[in-house]
Amino acid sequence: MEGDTAAIGNRLKEVREAMASVVVGQQALIERMLMALLCNGHVLLEGVPGVAKTLIVKSLASALGADFSRIQFTPDLLPGDVIGTRIYHHRTGSFETERGPVFANLVLADEINRAPAKVQSALLEAMQERQVTLGHDTHRLPDPFMVLATQNPIEQEGTYSLPEAQVDRFMAKLLVDYPAPDEEQTILRRMARPAPSMHVEPVASLEEIRQMRAALEQIFMAPEIEQYILRLVAATRVPASCGLEELQPYIRFGASPRATIYLALFARAHALVRERDYVVPDDVKAVLHDVTRHRVAISYRAEAEGLNSERLLDRIVEQVPVNGT
């Protein structure tokens, strides 16, 4: 499979089709999640309750034959509830390691912004280092290891905002929207019963995912595409340097160098799922919002005028030239 973009595209299509037996719609979201998995990145999911965030993640794990765990973040959660702890046995006089739910291939951190900072930090450190230290022992996390954290964009009472430095560790922020009317009718017919079917058959393996990652490294990116990525990221920091002086008052700070790296990786994954072995400008444009929407901080003036990062990124995509001229 390594290097065969058509075969990889077909396998990923089979995963999406298997998930469609349970998940109605949300195909673009599922595709982006698979892309993040290929890039070895983590995802922040934002959507109101009841739009199937948990179902999608669980179905993805089933389709890949991967271990899945869900952590419900609450204000009284402790770091040990996430990463595990050391338990002392009085009779034997020894400690035993009890691993936490973070030891899974796909981890759903539900409503991550409801837990205090020390719990968020424990999870995010595991995301960054891909290992957990309990006592004097270091335990490697599974491979693949992917965290999908959710947050509610509406209800903010009793929540703790994620610091920008921690948000920056998520490769992509994906928005989970309401289904279309015809999709919601299908959901009604399929799920409005006492015991709806939620089973997804495994159609791919984790070993295949690791092979696909190796193929991702072979996707060609021309120097001109690299320069285009650099111009886009620079425009989120100092728009005036790219001829976008009118946007400067609306941005407090822009995307970090990590965004540059992730934008290149995500663009490669976008090309791969479309069965191409090279990146085109449209790949970069397609993933720019996913990679940078949570990395661009808007000013108070932007908020007062009803602007958000989505609209600012739209302007940047429209006005930053592909060829640099």
CSV table of C-alpha atoms in Angstrom, one decimal, residues 11-316:
chain,number,residue,atom,x,y,z
A,11,ARG,CA,-9.2,2.0,1.9
A,12,LEU,CA,-10.1,5.4,3.4
A,13,LYS,CA,-13.3,5.4,1.4
A,14,GLU,CA,-14.2,2.0,2.8
A,15,VAL,CA,-13.7,3.3,6.3
A,16,ARG,CA,-16.1,6.2,5.6
A,17,GLU,CA,-18.6,3.8,4.1
A,18,ALA,CA,-18.5,1.5,7.1
A,19,MET,CA,-19.1,4.5,9.4
A,20,ALA,CA,-22.0,5.6,7.2
A,21,SER,CA,-23.9,2.5,8.4
A,22,VAL,CA,-24.2,4.3,11.7
A,23,VAL,CA,-23.3,7.9,11.2
A,24,VAL,CA,-25.6,9.9,8.9
A,25,GLY,CA,-23.9,12.7,7.0
A,26,GLN,CA,-20.8,14.5,8.4
A,27,GLN,CA,-18.6,13.0,5.6
A,28,ALA,CA,-16.4,16.1,5.5
A,29,LEU,CA,-15.8,16.0,9.2
A,30,ILE,CA,-15.0,12.2,9.1
A,31,GLU,CA,-12.6,12.9,6.3
A,32,ARG,CA,-10.8,15.6,8.3
A,33,MET,CA,-10.5,13.3,11.3
A,34,LEU,CA,-9.0,10.6,9.1
A,35,MET,CA,-6.5,13.1,7.7
A,36,ALA,CA,-5.5,14.2,11.3
A,37,LEU,CA,-5.0,10.6,12.2
A,38,LEU,CA,-2.7,10.1,9.2
A,39,CYS,CA,-0.8,13.2,10.3
A,40,ASN,CA,-0.4,11.9,13.8
A,41,GLY,CA,-2.2,15.0,15.1
A,42,HIS,CA,-5.0,15.7,17.6
A,43,VAL,CA,-8.3,17.4,16.9
A,44,LEU,CA,-10.5,19.9,18.8
A,45,LEU,CA,-14.2,19.4,18.0
A,46,GLU,CA,-16.6,22.2,18.6
A,47,GLY,CA,-20.3,21.7,18.4
A,48,VAL,CA,-23.5,21.9,20.4
A,49,PRO,CA,-24.6,18.8,22.3
A,50,GLY,CA,-26.4,16.1,20.4
A,51,VAL,CA,-24.7,16.4,17.0
A,52,ALA,CA,-23.1,12.9,17.3
A,53,LYS,CA,-19.6,13.9,18.2
A,54,THR,CA,-19.2,10.8,20.5
A,55,LEU,CA,-20.8,8.5,18.0
A,56,ILE,CA,-18.5,9.6,15.2
A,57,VAL,CA,-15.4,9.1,17.2
A,58,LYS,CA,-16.5,5.7,18.5
A,59,SER,CA,-17.5,4.6,15.0
A,60,LEU,CA,-14.1,5.6,13.7
A,61,ALA,CA,-12.4,3.5,16.4
A,62,SER,CA,-14.6,0.5,15.5
A,63,ALA,CA,-14.0,0.8,11.8
A,64,LEU,CA,-10.2,0.7,12.5
A,65,GLY,CA,-10.3,-2.0,15.1
A,66,ALA,CA,-8.8,0.5,17.5
A,67,ASP,CA,-9.1,0.9,21.3
A,68,PHE,CA,-11.5,3.7,22.3
A,69,SER,CA,-12.0,5.5,25.6
A,70,ARG,CA,-14.2,8.4,26.6
A,71,ILE,CA,-13.3,10.8,29.4
A,72,GLN,CA,-16.1,13.0,30.7
A,73,PHE,CA,-14.4,16.2,31.9
A,74,THR,CA,-15.9,17.7,35.0
A,75,PRO,CA,-14.8,20.3,37.5
A,76,ASP,CA,-13.9,17.7,40.1
A,77,LEU,CA,-11.8,15.5,37.8
A,78,LEU,CA,-8.2,14.9,38.9
A,79,PRO,CA,-5.1,14.3,36.7
A,80,GLY,CA,-4.9,10.7,38.0
A,81,ASP,CA,-8.4,10.1,36.6
A,82,VAL,CA,-7.0,10.7,33.1
A,83,ILE,CA,-3.4,9.4,33.0
A,84,GLY,CA,-3.6,6.8,35.9
A,85,THR,CA,-1.9,6.5,39.3
A,86,ARG,CA,0.2,4.4,41.6
A,87,ILE,CA,-1.8,2.4,44.1
A,88,TYR,CA,-0.1,1.2,47.4
A,89,HIS,CA,-1.0,-2.3,48.6
A,90,HIS,CA,-0.7,-2.5,52.3
A,91,ARG,CA,-0.4,-6.2,52.5
A,92,THR,CA,2.4,-6.6,50.1
A,93,GLY,CA,4.0,-3.2,50.8
A,94,SER,CA,4.4,-2.5,47.1
A,95,PHE,CA,2.9,-0.1,44.5
A,96,GLU,CA,1.0,-1.1,41.5
A,97,THR,CA,0.5,1.0,38.4
A,98,GLU,CA,-3.1,1.6,37.3
A,99,ARG,CA,-3.3,3.0,33.9
A,100,GLY,CA,-5.9,5.7,33.1
A,101,PRO,CA,-8.3,5.9,30.2
A,102,VAL,CA,-5.7,7.9,28.2
A,103,PHE,CA,-4.1,4.6,27.3
A,104,ALA,CA,-6.2,4.0,24.1
A,105,ASN,CA,-5.7,4.6,20.4
A,106,LEU,CA,-8.6,7.1,20.2
A,107,VAL,CA,-9.4,9.1,23.3
A,108,LEU,CA,-12.5,11.3,23.4
A,109,ALA,CA,-12.0,14.1,25.9
A,110,ASP,CA,-15.6,15.2,26.2
A,111,GLU,CA,-16.1,18.9,27.2
A,112,ILE,CA,-12.4,19.4,27.9
A,113,ASN,CA,-13.0,23.0,29.0
A,114,ARG,CA,-15.0,21.9,32.0
A,115,ALA,CA,-12.0,20.5,33.8
A,116,PRO,CA,-9.5,22.7,35.7
A,117,ALA,CA,-6.2,23.7,34.2
A,118,LYS,CA,-4.1,21.0,35.9
A,119,VAL,CA,-6.3,18.2,34.4
A,120,GLN,CA,-6.2,19.8,31.0
A,121,SER,CA,-2.4,20.1,31.3
A,122,ALA,CA,-2.0,16.4,32.2
A,123,LEU,CA,-3.9,15.4,29.1
A,124,LEU,CA,-2.1,17.9,26.8
A,125,GLU,CA,1.3,16.8,28.1
A,126,ALA,CA,0.4,13.3,27.2
A,127,MET,CA,-0.6,14.5,23.8
A,128,GLN,CA,2.7,16.3,23.2
A,129,GLU,CA,5.1,13.7,24.7
A,130,ARG,CA,3.0,10.7,23.8
A,131,GLN,CA,4.0,9.1,27.1
A,132,VAL,CA,2.9,9.3,30.7
A,133,THR,CA,5.1,9.2,33.8
A,134,LEU,CA,3.7,7.4,36.9
A,135,GLY,CA,6.0,7.3,39.8
A,136,HIS,CA,9.5,6.6,38.5
A,137,ASP,CA,8.3,4.8,35.4
A,138,THR,CA,7.6,6.2,32.0
A,139,HIS,CA,4.8,4.5,29.9
A,140,ARG,CA,4.6,4.9,26.2
A,141,LEU,CA,1.1,5.6,24.8
A,142,PRO,CA,-0.3,3.4,22.1
A,143,ASP,CA,0.5,4.0,18.4
A,144,PRO,CA,-1.6,5.4,16.8
A,145,PHE,CA,-2.6,7.7,19.6
A,146,MET,CA,-5.1,10.5,18.9
A,147,VAL,CA,-7.1,12.8,21.2
A,148,LEU,CA,-10.3,14.3,20.0
A,149,ALA,CA,-11.4,16.9,22.5
A,150,THR,CA,-14.9,18.5,22.4
A,151,GLN,CA,-16.1,21.8,23.7
A,152,ASN,CA,-19.5,23.4,23.6
A,153,PRO,CA,-19.5,26.8,21.8
A,154,ILE,CA,-22.7,28.0,23.6
A,155,GLU,CA,-22.8,27.2,27.3
A,156,GLN,CA,-19.7,28.7,28.9
A,157,GLU,CA,-20.9,28.7,32.6
A,158,GLY,CA,-18.6,26.5,34.7
A,159,THR,CA,-16.0,26.2,32.0
A,160,TYR,CA,-12.2,26.9,32.0
A,161,SER,CA,-10.9,28.4,28.8
A,162,LEU,CA,-8.0,26.5,27.2
A,163,PRO,CA,-4.9,28.7,27.2
A,164,GLU,CA,-3.7,29.6,23.7
A,165,ALA,CA,-0.4,27.6,24.2
A,166,GLN,CA,-2.5,24.5,24.9
A,167,VAL,CA,-5.0,25.1,22.1
A,168,ASP,CA,-2.0,25.4,19.7
A,169,ARG,CA,-1.2,21.7,20.3
A,170,PHE,CA,-4.3,20.6,18.4
A,171,MET,CA,-3.5,20.1,14.8
A,172,ALA,CA,-7.0,21.1,13.7
A,173,LYS,CA,-10.2,22.6,15.1
A,174,LEU,CA,-13.2,21.1,13.4
A,175,LEU,CA,-16.7,22.5,13.6
A,176,VAL,CA,-19.6,20.0,14.0
A,177,ASP,CA,-22.7,21.5,12.5
A,178,TYR,CA,-26.4,20.5,12.5
A,179,PRO,CA,-27.4,17.8,9.9
A,180,ALA,CA,-29.3,18.8,6.7
A,181,PRO,CA,-33.1,18.3,6.8
A,182,ASP,CA,-33.0,15.1,4.7
A,183,GLU,CA,-30.1,13.7,6.8
A,184,GLU,CA,-32.0,14.5,10.0
A,185,GLN,CA,-35.0,12.6,8.7
A,186,THR,CA,-32.7,9.6,8.1
A,187,ILE,CA,-31.4,10.0,11.6
A,188,LEU,CA,-35.0,10.0,13.0
A,189,ARG,CA,-35.9,6.8,11.1
A,190,ARG,CA,-32.7,5.0,12.1
A,191,MET,CA,-32.3,6.1,15.7
A,192,ALA,CA,-35.7,6.8,17.1
A,193,ARG,CA,-36.1,3.3,18.5
A,194,PRO,CA,-35.4,1.7,21.9
A,195,ALA,CA,-32.3,-0.1,20.8
A,196,PRO,CA,-30.8,1.3,17.5
A,197,SER,CA,-28.0,-0.5,15.9
A,198,MET,CA,-24.6,1.2,16.7
A,199,HIS,CA,-22.2,-1.5,15.5
A,200,VAL,CA,-19.6,-0.8,12.9
A,201,GLU,CA,-17.6,-3.6,11.4
A,202,PRO,CA,-13.8,-3.2,11.3
A,203,VAL,CA,-12.7,-2.6,7.7
A,204,ALA,CA,-9.1,-1.5,8.2
A,205,SER,CA,-6.3,-2.0,10.7
A,206,LEU,CA,-3.9,0.2,12.7
A,207,GLU,CA,-1.0,-1.3,10.8
A,208,GLU,CA,-2.6,0.1,7.6
A,209,ILE,CA,-2.8,3.5,9.2
A,210,ARG,CA,0.9,3.3,10.0
A,211,GLN,CA,1.7,2.4,6.4
A,212,MET,CA,-0.4,5.3,5.2
A,213,ARG,CA,1.6,7.6,7.3
A,214,ALA,CA,4.7,6.4,5.6
A,215,ALA,CA,3.1,7.1,2.2
A,216,LEU,CA,2.1,10.6,3.4
A,217,GLU,CA,5.8,11.5,3.7
A,218,GLN,CA,6.2,10.8,0.0
A,219,ILE,CA,3.6,13.3,-1.1
A,220,PHE,CA,5.5,16.0,-3.1
A,221,MET,CA,5.2,19.6,-2.2
A,222,ALA,CA,6.8,22.1,-4.5
A,223,PRO,CA,8.9,25.0,-3.2
A,224,GLU,CA,6.2,27.4,-4.6
A,225,ILE,CA,3.6,25.7,-2.4
A,226,GLU,CA,5.8,26.0,0.6
A,227,GLN,CA,6.2,29.7,-0.1
A,228,TYR,CA,2.4,30.0,-0.5
A,229,ILE,CA,2.0,28.4,3.0
A,230,LEU,CA,4.5,30.8,4.5
A,231,ARG,CA,2.7,33.8,3.0
A,232,LEU,CA,-0.7,32.7,4.3
A,233,VAL,CA,0.7,32.2,7.9
A,234,ALA,CA,2.5,35.5,7.7
A,235,ALA,CA,-0.7,37.2,6.7
A,236,THR,CA,-2.4,36.0,10.0
A,237,ARG,CA,0.4,37.7,12.0
A,238,VAL,CA,1.1,40.9,10.2
A,239,PRO,CA,-1.5,41.4,7.5
A,240,ALA,CA,0.1,44.7,6.5
A,241,SER,CA,3.3,42.8,5.4
A,242,CYS,CA,1.2,41.1,2.7
A,243,GLY,CA,-0.6,44.1,1.5
A,244,LEU,CA,-3.6,43.6,3.8
A,245,GLU,CA,-3.3,46.7,5.9
A,246,GLU,CA,-7.0,46.9,6.5
A,247,LEU,CA,-7.0,43.7,8.5
A,248,GLN,CA,-4.2,44.7,10.9
A,249,PRO,CA,-6.5,46.3,13.5
A,250,TYR,CA,-8.6,43.2,13.7
A,251,ILE,CA,-5.8,40.7,14.7
A,252,ARG,CA,-4.2,40.5,18.2
A,253,PHE,CA,-1.8,37.7,17.2
A,254,GLY,CA,-1.6,35.2,14.5
A,255,ALA,CA,-0.7,31.6,13.8
A,256,SER,CA,2.5,30.1,15.3
A,257,PRO,CA,5.2,28.2,13.5
A,258,ARG,CA,3.5,25.0,14.5
A,259,ALA,CA,0.6,26.1,12.3
A,260,THR,CA,3.1,26.3,9.4
A,261,ILE,CA,4.1,22.7,10.0
A,262,TYR,CA,0.6,21.5,10.5
A,263,LEU,CA,-0.7,23.3,7.4
A,264,ALA,CA,1.9,21.6,5.2
A,265,LEU,CA,1.1,18.2,6.8
A,266,PHE,CA,-2.7,18.6,6.5
A,267,ALA,CA,-2.4,19.8,2.9
A,268,ARG,CA,-0.4,16.6,2.1
A,269,ALA,CA,-3.1,14.5,3.8
A,270,HIS,CA,-5.8,16.3,1.7
A,271,ALA,CA,-3.9,15.5,-1.4
A,272,LEU,CA,-3.5,11.8,-0.4
A,273,VAL,CA,-7.2,11.2,0.3
A,274,ARG,CA,-7.8,12.6,-3.2
A,275,GLU,CA,-5.4,10.0,-4.6
A,276,ARG,CA,-2.8,12.5,-5.6
A,277,ASP,CA,1.0,12.2,-4.9
A,278,TYR,CA,1.5,16.0,-5.0
A,279,VAL,CA,0.1,19.1,-3.3
A,280,VAL,CA,-1.8,21.8,-5.2
A,281,PRO,CA,-2.8,25.3,-3.9
A,282,ASP,CA,-6.4,24.1,-3.5
A,283,ASP,CA,-5.2,21.6,-0.9
A,284,VAL,CA,-3.7,24.4,1.1
A,285,LYS,CA,-6.8,26.6,0.8
A,286,ALA,CA,-9.1,23.6,1.7
A,287,VAL,CA,-7.4,23.1,5.1
A,288,LEU,CA,-6.4,26.6,6.1
A,289,HIS,CA,-9.4,27.3,8.3
A,290,ASP,CA,-9.1,23.9,10.0
A,291,VAL,CA,-5.5,24.5,11.0
A,292,THR,CA,-5.6,28.2,11.8
A,293,ARG,CA,-9.1,29.1,13.1
A,294,HIS,CA,-8.1,28.4,16.7
A,295,ARG,CA,-4.7,30.0,16.3
A,296,VAL,CA,-5.8,33.5,15.2
A,297,ALA,CA,-6.8,35.8,18.1
A,298,ILE,CA,-9.1,38.6,17.0
A,299,SER,CA,-9.0,42.1,18.6
A,300,TYR,CA,-11.8,43.8,20.6
A,301,ARG,CA,-12.4,46.0,17.5
A,302,ALA,CA,-13.1,42.9,15.4
A,303,GLU,CA,-15.6,41.6,18.0
A,304,ALA,CA,-17.3,45.0,18.2
A,305,GLU,CA,-17.7,45.0,14.4
A,306,GLY,CA,-19.0,41.4,14.3
A,307,LEU,CA,-15.9,39.9,12.7
A,308,ASN,CA,-14.5,36.5,13.7
A,309,SER,CA,-11.4,34.4,12.7
A,310,GLU,CA,-13.4,32.6,10.0
A,311,ARG,CA,-14.2,35.8,8.1
A,312,LEU,CA,-10.7,37.1,8.5
A,313,LEU,CA,-9.3,33.9,7.1
A,314,ASP,CA,-11.7,34.2,4.2
A,315,ARG,CA,-10.2,37.6,3.4
A,316,ILE,CA,-6.7,36.2,3.6
